[in-house]
Short mmCIF file of C-alpha atoms in Angstrom, two decimals:
data_model
loop_
_atom_site.label_atom_id
_atom_site.label_comp_id
_atom_site.label_asym_id
_atom_site.label_seq_id
_atom_site.Cartn_x
_atom_site.Cartn_y
_atom_site.Cartn_z
CA MET Q 14 78.06 93.90 187.65
CA SER Q 15 78.37 94.16 184.13
CA GLU Q 16 81.55 95.12 182.37
CA HIS Q 17 82.05 96.96 179.14
CA TYR Q 18 84.75 95.51 176.58
CA GLN Q 19 86.53 97.28 174.01
CA ASN Q 20 86.78 95.36 170.72
CA LEU Q 21 90.23 96.37 169.59
CA SER Q 22 89.35 94.23 166.23
CA LEU Q 23 90.32 95.98 163.13
CA ALA Q 24 87.36 94.90 161.82
CA ASN Q 25 85.13 96.12 164.49
CA PRO Q 26 81.57 95.26 163.96
CA GLU Q 27 80.29 97.19 166.57
CA ALA Q 28 78.76 100.95 164.93
CA ASN Q 29 80.78 103.61 166.11
CA GLU Q 30 78.40 105.84 168.58
CA LEU Q 31 77.59 109.07 167.63
CA SER Q 32 79.27 112.27 169.22
CA GLY Q 33 76.83 115.22 170.92
CA SER Q 34 77.37 117.26 168.07
CA GLN Q 35 76.27 114.43 165.70
CA LYS Q 36 73.48 113.80 167.36
CA LEU Q 37 72.62 117.68 167.59
CA PHE Q 38 72.39 118.36 164.58
CA LEU Q 39 70.51 114.68 163.63
CA ALA Q 40 67.93 115.83 165.83
CA LEU Q 41 67.85 119.19 164.03
CA GLY Q 42 67.75 117.82 160.49
CA LEU Q 43 65.01 115.07 161.90
CA THR Q 44 62.65 118.06 163.16
CA GLY Q 45 62.86 120.11 159.44
CA LEU Q 46 61.49 116.60 158.38
CA PHE Q 47 59.14 116.47 160.82
CA ILE Q 48 57.66 119.80 159.57
CA LEU Q 49 57.21 118.26 156.48
CA VAL Q 50 55.59 115.42 157.86
CA LEU Q 51 53.47 117.46 160.03
CA ALA Q 52 52.09 119.63 156.64
CA LEU Q 53 51.77 115.82 154.75
CA VAL Q 54 48.70 115.04 157.34
CA ASN Q 55 47.38 118.54 156.60
CA VAL Q 56 48.60 120.46 159.93
CA GLN Q 57 47.34 124.13 159.42
CA PHE Q 58 50.35 126.21 159.69
CA PRO Q 59 50.55 129.86 159.82
CA TYR Q 60 52.21 131.94 158.01
CA LYS Q 61 53.50 128.91 155.38
CA ALA Q 62 56.33 130.77 154.39
CA ILE Q 63 58.11 130.87 157.49
CA TRP Q 64 57.57 127.38 157.99
CA LEU Q 65 58.41 125.96 155.19
CA LEU Q 66 61.61 128.58 155.22
CA ALA Q 67 62.29 127.02 158.49
CA SER Q 68 62.11 123.56 157.55
CA ILE Q 69 64.28 123.47 154.56
CA ALA Q 70 66.81 125.34 156.77
CA LEU Q 71 66.49 122.92 159.49
CA ILE Q 72 67.38 120.26 157.39
CA LEU Q 73 69.97 121.79 155.51
CA VAL Q 74 71.88 122.88 158.93
CA GLY Q 75 70.97 119.17 159.97
CA VAL Q 76 73.00 117.45 157.15
CA ILE Q 77 75.69 120.27 157.19
CA GLY Q 78 76.65 120.00 160.02
CA TYR Q 79 76.56 116.40 160.58
CA SER Q 80 78.55 116.38 157.71
CA ARG Q 81 80.99 118.26 159.20
CA ALA Q 82 81.26 116.88 162.84
CA SER Q 83 81.65 113.40 161.18
CA TYR Q 84 84.19 114.49 157.95
CA LYS Q 85 85.71 117.55 159.05
CA SER Q 86 88.42 116.23 161.44
CA LEU Q 87 89.27 113.07 159.75
CA PRO Q 88 92.19 112.85 156.94
CA GLY Q 89 91.60 110.99 154.15
CA ILE Q 90 88.45 108.84 152.96
CA HIS Q 91 86.80 107.22 155.16
CA ASN Q 92 84.03 104.18 154.72
CA ASN Q 93 84.51 102.89 158.21
CA GLY Q 94 81.90 100.21 158.67
CA VAL Q 95 79.76 100.61 155.79
CA PHE Q 96 78.61 96.76 155.22
CA PHE Q 97 77.79 97.07 159.62
CA LYS Q 98 75.84 99.73 159.48
CA SER Q 99 72.02 99.56 159.83
CA MET Q 100 71.56 102.65 156.85
CA SER Q 101 74.39 101.56 154.86
CA GLY Q 102 74.23 96.94 155.14
CA ARG Q 103 70.46 96.67 154.11
CA GLY Q 104 69.58 96.48 157.62
CA VAL Q 105 66.77 97.66 159.36
CA TRP Q 106 66.60 101.30 158.61
CA ALA Q 107 68.14 100.62 154.96
CA TRP Q 108 64.56 98.56 154.35
CA SER Q 109 62.32 101.52 156.36
CA LEU Q 110 64.17 104.34 154.13
CA GLY Q 111 63.58 101.95 150.95
CA VAL Q 112 60.01 101.81 151.77
CA VAL Q 113 59.52 105.09 152.44
CA LEU Q 114 61.08 106.84 149.12
CA THR Q 115 59.09 103.78 147.44
CA ALA Q 116 55.76 104.69 148.64
CA LEU Q 117 56.83 108.62 148.16
CA TYR Q 118 56.96 108.00 143.97
CA VAL Q 119 54.11 106.44 144.25
CA PHE Q 120 51.83 108.92 145.31
CA LEU Q 121 53.95 111.60 143.60
CA TYR Q 122 53.40 109.33 140.20
CA TRP Q 123 50.08 107.82 140.22
CA LEU Q 124 48.20 108.98 143.61
CA PRO Q 125 49.42 113.06 144.21
CA GLY Q 126 45.97 114.07 146.16
CA TYR Q 127 47.16 112.20 148.82
CA LEU Q 128 49.71 114.37 148.52
CA GLY Q 129 47.63 117.55 148.69
CA LEU Q 130 47.34 118.43 145.01
CA GLY Q 131 43.91 120.05 144.57
CA GLN Q 132 41.85 118.21 141.97
CA ASP Q 133 38.84 119.59 139.82
CA GLY Q 134 39.98 123.31 140.31
CA ALA Q 135 40.09 122.84 144.27
CA GLY Q 136 43.48 124.71 146.12
CA ASN Q 137 46.05 122.65 147.44
CA THR Q 138 46.30 121.03 151.01
CA GLY Q 139 49.02 119.22 152.41
CA LEU Q 140 52.72 118.76 151.56
CA VAL Q 141 51.84 120.37 147.94
CA GLY Q 142 50.05 123.55 149.24
CA PHE Q 143 52.60 123.70 152.37
CA PHE Q 144 54.84 124.76 149.09
CA ASP Q 145 52.41 127.28 147.63
CA PRO Q 146 54.75 129.89 148.79
CA LEU Q 147 57.37 129.34 147.47
CA SER Q 148 56.17 128.23 144.13
CA TYR Q 149 53.92 131.81 143.73
CA PHE Q 150 57.75 133.41 144.31
CA LEU Q 151 59.46 131.43 141.70
CA ASN Q 152 57.19 130.60 138.77
CA GLY Q 153 54.08 132.86 139.81
CA HIS Q 154 51.56 129.39 140.09
CA ALA Q 155 50.58 127.22 142.74
CA ALA Q 156 52.78 124.30 143.69
CA THR Q 157 52.07 121.34 141.97
CA GLN Q 158 53.56 117.64 143.31
CA TRP Q 159 56.37 118.13 140.78
CA PHE Q 160 57.59 121.51 142.22
CA VAL Q 161 57.58 119.54 145.77
CA TYR Q 162 59.77 117.21 144.30
CA GLY Q 163 62.13 119.36 141.99
CA THR Q 164 62.55 121.20 145.61
CA LEU Q 165 63.10 118.55 147.74
CA TYR Q 166 65.52 116.67 145.31
CA THR Q 167 67.48 119.93 144.83
CA LEU Q 168 67.95 120.46 148.41
CA ALA Q 169 68.87 116.44 148.98
CA ILE Q 170 71.70 117.40 145.84
CA LEU Q 171 72.90 120.32 147.69
CA ALA Q 172 72.86 119.52 151.44
CA PHE Q 173 74.25 115.80 150.28
CA GLY Q 174 76.85 117.70 147.87
CA TYR Q 175 78.34 119.51 150.85
CA LYS Q 176 78.86 116.18 152.90
CA PHE Q 177 80.68 114.38 150.24
CA ILE Q 178 82.86 117.14 149.31
CA LEU Q 179 84.23 117.22 152.70
CA LYS Q 180 84.15 113.36 152.49
CA TYR Q 181 86.64 113.46 149.31
CA ARG Q 182 87.74 117.27 149.98
CA HIS Q 183 91.73 115.99 149.17
CA ASN Q 184 90.79 114.95 145.74
CA LYS Q 185 89.94 118.15 143.28
CA TYR Q 186 88.63 116.37 140.65
CA GLN Q 187 85.56 115.16 143.17
CA VAL Q 188 85.41 118.37 144.53
CA ILE Q 189 84.97 120.33 140.98
CA ARG Q 190 82.32 117.21 139.63
CA THR Q 191 80.66 117.54 142.55
CA ILE Q 192 80.26 121.28 142.52
CA SER Q 193 79.13 121.28 139.02
CA VAL Q 194 76.42 119.05 139.23
CA MET Q 195 75.39 121.15 142.33
CA PHE Q 196 75.39 123.81 139.96
CA PHE Q 197 73.67 122.51 137.25
CA GLN Q 198 71.07 120.95 139.75
CA LEU Q 199 70.41 124.49 141.37
CA ALA Q 200 70.57 126.56 138.42
CA LEU Q 201 69.56 124.85 135.33
CA ALA Q 202 67.19 122.49 136.25
CA PHE Q 203 65.17 124.19 139.23
CA LEU Q 204 65.52 127.65 139.14
CA LEU Q 205 66.24 128.49 135.61
CA PRO Q 206 62.99 126.48 134.40
CA GLU Q 207 60.28 128.32 136.72
CA ILE Q 208 61.95 131.72 136.15
CA LEU Q 209 61.41 131.81 132.74
CA THR Q 210 57.86 129.88 133.81
CA LYS Q 211 57.06 133.38 135.24
CA LEU Q 212 58.62 135.60 132.94
CA ASN Q 213 56.53 133.98 130.24
CA PRO Q 214 53.33 133.50 132.00
CA THR Q 215 51.00 133.29 128.76
CA VAL Q 216 53.61 130.64 126.74
CA PRO Q 217 52.43 126.85 127.25
CA TYR Q 218 54.19 124.60 128.92
CA PHE Q 219 57.38 122.58 127.78
CA SER Q 220 60.73 121.74 129.44
CA LYS Q 221 62.54 124.15 129.72
CA ASP Q 222 65.43 122.48 131.37
CA ILE Q 223 68.02 122.78 129.10
CA LYS Q 224 70.45 119.83 130.44
CA ASN Q 225 68.25 117.31 130.36
CA MET Q 226 68.52 115.84 126.90
CA TRP Q 227 66.47 113.13 124.41
CA PRO Q 228 66.51 110.12 125.09
CA LEU Q 229 66.60 111.08 129.26
CA ASN Q 230 63.83 113.46 128.26
CA TYR Q 231 61.95 110.75 126.35
CA TYR Q 232 58.80 113.15 125.76
CA PHE Q 233 61.09 115.92 123.88
CA PHE Q 234 59.66 114.56 120.97
CA GLU Q 235 56.29 114.16 121.51
CA ASP Q 236 53.22 116.10 119.49
CA TRP Q 237 51.88 117.98 122.61
CA HIS Q 238 55.41 118.74 123.59
CA LEU Q 239 57.07 119.69 119.96
CA THR Q 240 52.80 121.74 119.55
CA ALA Q 241 54.43 123.68 122.99
CA MET Q 242 57.85 124.71 121.75
CA LEU Q 243 56.79 125.56 118.48
CA LYS Q 244 53.73 127.80 119.75
CA GLY Q 245 55.84 129.30 122.61
CA GLY Q 246 57.87 131.92 120.71
CA ASN Q 247 61.27 132.42 120.77
CA LEU Q 248 61.73 131.18 123.93
CA GLY Q 249 60.34 127.43 122.90
CA LYS Q 250 61.60 127.64 119.76
CA TRP Q 251 65.39 128.27 120.81
CA MET Q 252 64.86 125.31 123.34
CA LEU Q 253 63.81 122.91 120.58
CA TYR Q 254 66.97 123.89 118.77
CA PHE Q 255 69.09 123.92 121.29
CA GLY Q 256 67.89 120.46 122.35
CA LEU Q 257 68.24 118.79 118.96
CA ALA Q 258 71.89 120.55 118.63
CA MET Q 259 72.69 118.62 121.73
CA ILE Q 260 71.92 115.98 120.56
CA PHE Q 261 73.21 115.35 117.21
CA ILE Q 262 75.95 117.65 117.74
CA GLY Q 263 77.01 118.52 121.64
CA SER Q 264 76.74 115.03 122.76
CA PRO Q 265 78.58 112.71 120.57
CA ILE Q 266 81.77 115.90 120.47
CA LEU Q 267 81.59 115.96 124.35
CA THR Q 268 81.72 112.43 124.70
CA TYR Q 269 84.53 111.72 121.89
CA PHE Q 270 86.65 113.71 123.81
CA PHE Q 271 85.55 113.34 127.63
CA GLY Q 272 83.47 110.09 127.28
CA LYS Q 273 80.22 110.21 129.03
CA ARG Q 274 81.38 111.58 132.41
CA TRP Q 275 80.55 114.71 130.78
CA TYR Q 276 77.14 114.10 131.58
CA CYS Q 277 76.47 111.09 133.68
CA SER Q 278 78.70 112.45 136.67
CA TRP Q 279 78.62 116.43 135.81
CA VAL Q 280 75.61 117.60 134.29
CA CYS Q 281 72.91 115.02 134.95
CA GLY Q 282 70.16 115.33 137.84
CA CYS Q 283 69.47 111.59 137.91
CA GLY Q 284 73.69 111.13 138.54
CA GLY Q 285 74.02 113.75 140.64
CA LEU Q 286 71.58 112.45 142.83
CA ALA Q 287 73.36 109.44 143.09
CA GLU Q 288 76.56 110.47 143.47
CA THR Q 289 75.50 112.64 146.46
CA ALA Q 290 72.37 111.53 148.13
CA GLY Q 291 73.45 107.85 147.02
CA ASP Q 292 77.02 107.70 148.15
CA PRO Q 293 76.80 105.90 151.44
CA PHE Q 294 74.75 103.18 149.35
CA ARG Q 295 77.50 102.74 146.18
CA GLN Q 296 78.99 99.92 147.55
CA LEU Q 297 75.70 98.21 147.28
CA SER Q 298 76.12 97.63 143.87
CA SER Q 299 76.18 94.22 142.57
CA LYS Q 300 79.74 92.97 140.82
CA LYS Q 301 78.73 89.58 139.99
CA LEU Q 302 78.59 88.38 136.54
CA SER Q 303 74.83 87.58 136.41
CA ALA Q 304 74.18 91.53 137.11
CA TRP Q 305 76.40 92.46 134.41
CA LYS Q 306 74.94 90.27 131.94
CA PHE Q 307 71.38 90.96 132.86
CA GLU Q 308 72.11 94.98 132.55
CA ARG Q 309 73.32 94.73 129.14
CA TRP Q 310 70.43 93.62 127.43
CA SER Q 311 68.07 95.77 130.13
CA VAL Q 312 69.57 99.29 129.38
CA HIS Q 313 69.83 98.37 126.02
CA PHE Q 314 66.40 97.35 125.54
CA VAL Q 315 65.57 100.59 127.12
CA LEU Q 316 67.05 102.13 124.48
CA VAL Q 317 65.88 100.44 121.78
CA PHE Q 318 62.39 100.97 123.41
CA VAL Q 319 62.44 104.61 123.06
CA VAL Q 320 63.89 104.98 119.78
CA LEU Q 321 61.06 103.24 118.52
CA MET Q 322 58.72 105.01 120.47
CA THR Q 323 59.97 108.30 119.63
CA ILE Q 324 60.20 107.17 115.48
CA ALA Q 325 56.34 105.99 115.89
CA VAL Q 326 55.35 109.40 117.83
CA LEU Q 327 56.93 111.59 115.34
CA TYR Q 328 55.59 109.67 112.65
CA THR Q 329 52.19 110.28 114.11
CA PHE Q 330 53.01 113.80 114.55
CA LEU Q 331 53.69 114.69 111.22
CA SER Q 332 51.19 115.05 107.64
CA SER Q 333 51.63 112.95 104.07
CA ASP Q 334 50.32 116.65 102.90
CA ALA Q 335 53.60 118.38 101.58
CA ASN Q 336 51.56 121.80 101.93
CA SER Q 337 51.26 121.24 105.89
CA GLY Q 338 55.33 121.18 106.41
CA PHE Q 339 58.53 120.82 105.51
CA ILE Q 340 58.85 117.37 107.00
CA THR Q 341 56.50 114.81 105.30
CA ARG Q 342 55.93 111.47 106.47
CA GLU Q 343 57.94 110.21 103.54
CA ILE Q 344 60.25 112.09 103.85
CA PHE Q 345 60.77 111.11 108.03
CA THR Q 346 60.74 107.47 107.16
CA TRP Q 347 63.55 107.66 104.40
CA GLY Q 348 65.51 110.39 106.29
CA MET Q 349 64.87 107.43 109.27
CA VAL Q 350 65.54 104.09 107.16
CA ILE Q 351 68.80 106.03 105.53
CA LEU Q 352 69.94 106.90 109.14
CA LEU Q 353 69.37 103.32 110.70
CA SER Q 354 71.28 101.81 108.17
CA ALA Q 355 73.77 104.40 107.98
CA ILE Q 356 74.66 104.04 111.84
CA ILE Q 357 74.26 100.28 111.53
CA ALA Q 358 76.79 99.69 108.86
CA THR Q 359 79.49 102.15 109.97
CA ILE Q 360 79.53 99.73 112.93
CA TRP Q 361 79.12 96.58 111.50
CA ILE Q 362 82.35 98.28 108.67
CA PHE Q 363 84.80 100.04 111.23
CA LYS Q 364 83.86 99.04 114.87
CA ARG Q 365 82.25 95.35 114.77
CA LYS Q 366 85.74 94.04 116.38
CA SER Q 367 85.50 95.90 119.55
CA LEU Q 368 81.00 94.27 120.31
CA ASP Q 369 80.67 91.09 121.44
CA LYS Q 370 79.12 88.40 119.04
CA ASP Q 371 76.49 88.63 120.62
CA ALA Q 372 75.85 92.14 120.67
CA ARG Q 373 77.01 92.37 116.88
CA TYR Q 374 74.40 90.16 115.53
CA THR Q 375 71.56 91.41 117.62
CA MET Q 376 72.28 94.93 116.33
CA VAL Q 377 72.14 94.22 112.40
CA SER Q 378 69.52 91.61 112.97
CA LEU Q 379 67.12 94.18 115.10
CA GLY Q 380 68.31 96.96 112.32
CA VAL Q 381 66.83 94.76 109.73
CA ILE Q 382 63.36 94.18 111.82
CA VAL Q 383 63.18 97.83 112.10
CA VAL Q 384 64.03 99.09 109.17
CA GLY Q 385 61.84 96.35 107.19
CA THR Q 386 59.00 97.46 109.50
CA MET Q 387 59.21 101.18 108.27
CA VAL Q 388 59.55 100.71 104.86
CA LEU Q 389 56.40 97.69 104.97
CA ASN Q 390 54.08 99.96 106.93
CA PHE Q 391 54.95 102.93 104.62
CA SER Q 392 54.45 101.39 101.61
CA MET Q 393 50.68 100.09 103.10
CA ASN Q 394 50.04 103.81 104.03
CA ALA Q 395 49.60 102.40 107.80
CA THR Q 396 48.71 105.34 110.20
CA ASN Q 397 51.09 103.99 113.00
CA ILE Q 398 54.53 102.92 111.39
CA PHE Q 399 55.39 99.58 113.82
CA PHE Q 400 51.70 98.12 113.67
CA ILE Q 401 50.85 99.54 116.85
CA ASP Q 402 49.36 102.84 117.88
CA SER Q 403 52.05 105.32 118.92
CA ASN Q 404 49.95 106.55 121.93
CA LEU Q 405 49.87 102.79 123.41
CA LEU Q 406 53.82 103.00 123.04
CA ARG Q 407 54.31 106.15 124.81
CA SER Q 408 51.80 105.25 127.79
CA VAL Q 409 53.43 101.99 127.97
CA TYR Q 410 57.02 103.76 128.45
CA GLY Q 411 56.01 106.08 130.31
CA PHE Q 412 54.32 103.64 132.78
CA LEU Q 413 57.06 101.21 133.07
CA ILE Q 414 60.43 102.97 131.96
CA GLY Q 415 59.92 106.70 132.65
CA ALA Q 416 57.52 106.29 136.41
CA ALA Q 417 58.62 102.65 137.99
CA PHE Q 418 62.07 101.98 136.54
CA SER Q 419 63.44 105.35 136.78
CA GLY Q 420 61.69 106.92 139.95
CA VAL Q 421 59.75 104.32 141.99
CA VAL Q 422 63.20 101.79 141.63
CA GLY Q 423 65.70 103.56 140.36
CA VAL Q 424 66.02 106.30 143.70
CA GLY Q 425 63.48 103.66 145.97
CA PHE Q 426 65.97 100.81 146.04
CA TYR Q 427 69.37 103.01 146.82
CA PRO Q 428 69.23 101.75 149.91
CA LEU Q 429 69.07 98.01 148.30
CA MET Q 430 70.80 97.77 145.40
CA GLY Q 431 73.09 100.81 145.34
CA SER Q 432 73.12 104.34 143.96
CA ARG Q 433 73.33 103.80 140.24
CA VAL Q 434 70.00 101.10 140.02
CA TRP Q 435 68.79 103.40 136.89
CA CYS Q 436 71.65 104.38 135.41
CA ARG Q 437 72.64 100.60 135.33
CA PHE Q 438 69.98 99.21 134.51
CA GLY Q 439 67.68 101.18 132.97
CA CYS Q 440 68.99 104.63 131.69
CA PRO Q 441 69.06 105.39 127.87
CA MET Q 442 70.67 108.51 128.01
CA ALA Q 443 73.67 106.29 129.96
CA ALA Q 444 73.11 103.41 126.65
CA ILE Q 445 73.80 105.71 124.36
CA LEU Q 446 76.97 107.55 125.63
CA GLY Q 447 78.22 104.30 126.68
CA LEU Q 448 78.03 102.94 123.05
CA GLN Q 449 79.34 106.25 122.04
CA GLN Q 450 82.54 105.74 124.79
CA LYS Q 451 82.80 102.06 123.94
CA LEU Q 452 82.96 102.98 120.20
CA PHE Q 453 84.40 106.54 119.76
CA SER Q 454 85.47 107.77 122.78
CA ARG Q 455 89.16 109.11 123.82
CA PHE Q 456 88.39 108.23 127.53
CA ARG Q 457 89.81 105.47 129.64
CA ILE Q 458 90.86 104.62 133.09
CA THR Q 459 94.59 103.60 132.92
CA THR Q 460 96.55 101.05 135.60
CA ASN Q 461 99.50 100.58 136.80
CA ALA Q 462 99.58 96.75 137.37
CA GLY Q 463 102.99 96.54 139.02
CA GLN Q 464 101.35 99.06 142.03
CA CYS Q 465 98.22 97.05 142.66
CA ILE Q 466 98.24 95.11 145.87
CA SER Q 467 94.72 93.44 145.06
CA CYS Q 468 93.11 95.58 148.21
CA GLY Q 469 89.41 95.77 146.42
CA ASN Q 470 88.81 98.85 147.23
CA CYS Q 471 87.91 100.52 143.93
CA SER Q 472 85.57 97.22 142.76
CA THR Q 473 83.44 97.57 145.95
CA TYR Q 474 83.24 101.34 145.96
CA CYS Q 475 82.30 101.17 142.25
CA GLU Q 476 78.35 101.95 141.50
CA MET Q 477 78.24 100.39 138.32
CA GLY Q 478 79.09 97.37 139.47
CA ILE Q 479 82.48 96.97 137.68
CA ASP Q 480 85.14 94.95 138.41
CA VAL Q 481 88.29 97.18 138.53
CA ARG Q 482 90.36 95.41 140.70
CA ALA Q 483 90.58 92.41 137.73
CA TYR Q 484 91.53 94.78 135.03
CA ALA Q 485 94.25 96.32 137.55
CA GLN Q 486 95.86 93.53 138.55
CA LYS Q 487 95.77 92.27 134.51
CA GLY Q 488 97.39 96.14 133.64
CA GLU Q 489 94.11 96.50 131.54
CA ASN Q 490 92.68 99.98 130.22
CA ILE Q 491 89.44 99.92 131.76
CA VAL Q 492 87.29 101.03 128.70
CA ARG Q 493 83.71 100.23 129.70
CA SER Q 494 80.88 100.87 128.21
CA SER Q 495 78.84 101.28 131.65
CA CYS Q 496 81.73 103.52 133.20
CA VAL Q 497 80.19 106.97 134.26
CA GLY Q 498 83.90 107.88 134.92
CA CYS Q 499 83.54 109.04 138.62
CA GLY Q 500 86.34 108.31 138.98
CA ILE Q 501 85.67 107.28 143.02
CA CYS Q 502 87.93 103.93 142.11
CA ALA Q 503 90.77 106.44 141.49
CA ALA Q 504 90.16 108.20 144.67
CA VAL Q 505 90.06 104.95 146.72
CA CYS Q 506 92.89 103.64 145.62
CA PRO Q 507 95.48 103.63 148.20
CA ARG Q 508 98.77 103.42 146.11
CA GLY Q 509 97.67 105.38 142.72
CA VAL Q 510 97.10 102.34 140.62
CA LEU Q 511 94.57 104.08 138.26
CA LYS Q 512 94.20 107.22 136.27
CA LEU Q 513 91.46 108.51 134.31
CA GLU Q 514 92.53 110.08 130.97
CA ASN Q 515 91.71 111.11 127.60
CA GLY Q 516 94.36 109.93 125.38
CA ASP Q 517 95.25 108.99 122.14
CA ARG Q 518 92.40 106.74 120.75
CA SER Q 519 94.65 104.00 118.84
CA THR Q 520 96.10 103.25 122.67
CA ARG Q 521 92.68 102.70 124.26
CA PHE Q 522 93.04 99.13 124.91
CA GLU Q 523 96.50 98.92 124.89
CA GLN Q 524 97.41 96.47 128.61
CA ASP Q 525 101.17 96.38 130.19
CA PRO Q 526 100.67 92.75 131.70
CA ILE Q 527 103.17 91.45 134.27
CA GLN Q 528 104.78 88.85 135.85
CA ILE Q 529 105.93 88.39 139.65
CA ASN Q 530 109.28 86.27 140.47
CA ARG Q 531 111.91 85.80 142.72
CA ASP Q 532 113.99 88.89 141.24
CA GLY Q 533 110.96 91.37 141.50
CA ILE Q 534 108.30 92.35 138.95
CA SER Q 535 109.17 92.23 135.19
CA VAL Q 536 107.24 93.18 132.02
CA ILE Q 537 105.89 90.62 129.77
CA ASP Q 538 106.65 91.38 126.01
#
């Protein structure tokens, strides 16, 4: 006769059993997903609109009900057993989910026909055809694979955003921040572009997501996109001018006052998915020094890549004929030379001490090479400003960075590498905002070293891989370009050691080191 022994260890490695209500809501959510799987394999549903709404409703009810059963009655913030669970601890379920997500992105980008997208004028079938009723209702056109993706993406942020709010409901900052990303994704990224498309059926396609800025929206300055906006009437021109204003005016001002968190943690869809659906995986972000070194080079390499690609594409788009437009290739080239030189000179004169030695000299060397190449190419009257076909640069960036990195790896590897793989290692928007945050912003995370008990919660749950505890132990303010200001480190701290602040820039790098002696704690002068 077998006997059951209860493990009374504080670090109980046995996974907690699901309650009856959790099992019920999990079954409902999986039923909703199963309907989508049936549509994927081309099962024909009568009254597709009803079945689609039923699938979405079941997924929402399943996630919301499961979340309430898991967190509603629990005080505080609970991450119990995250390293022992298969899904959040790189177990079999995590690898399975990673494979499914990766495969989904491969089909979205390169094999949409397998999802049911109609080819050569044929109607949609499968999963894409299943979403046709919703697409016709919102934008007046048949669904595409990107409409399906946008719907599921928004659904994930809304459903798991509710779960996130329940989990962190005692922290006002987390609640408001999550409501913000849910609103921006639903209203500005999903509904508004679809409705504007329906209201302007004759206007050529261009991105109508006003929060998706360059360089994250890397095709903003591509010839087809600029042409579509210029031919898009008042709406297209407004989108063009608003996009330019946000890039050169709005974004730097907001980053100065609030750090990059205003975008990366409050507005961005990539960050929104990472914070909500990706929350169970945040502890998987590597805190190794080698990962940080790779991060510094990889994310800034992508930023340089997108800047060079944009310059090359714009140069090709413009004409040398002064009568063809206000900006000619000559004006553009010398304007970019002056702008890049001014930026590098300003950083070197006023902010070089804020950068590591390798960063300073890499910046100057790269600037000299880029500016020199532009001047040389222009003096030779070359068609391509960097001796490389701009279309080739665009294609390489779109494939390697825009698709493979941001999508396949960026989301598909959530269960294996943490929720901010793309934001940390590849996002050019995070890179450019990070530079502004490090050099010019008022934002910092202050620490109270005398209260730190070195529990390590802050470092464990930092999705950007920052060793927050090392700063807290030394009483140093955290001023890192990679920090997205999510505030989870402060939320999970049991002693209130960390605080997000927008303060005087002159005190950003101050520290309050301590020493511990027999008489207690005293501050070192």
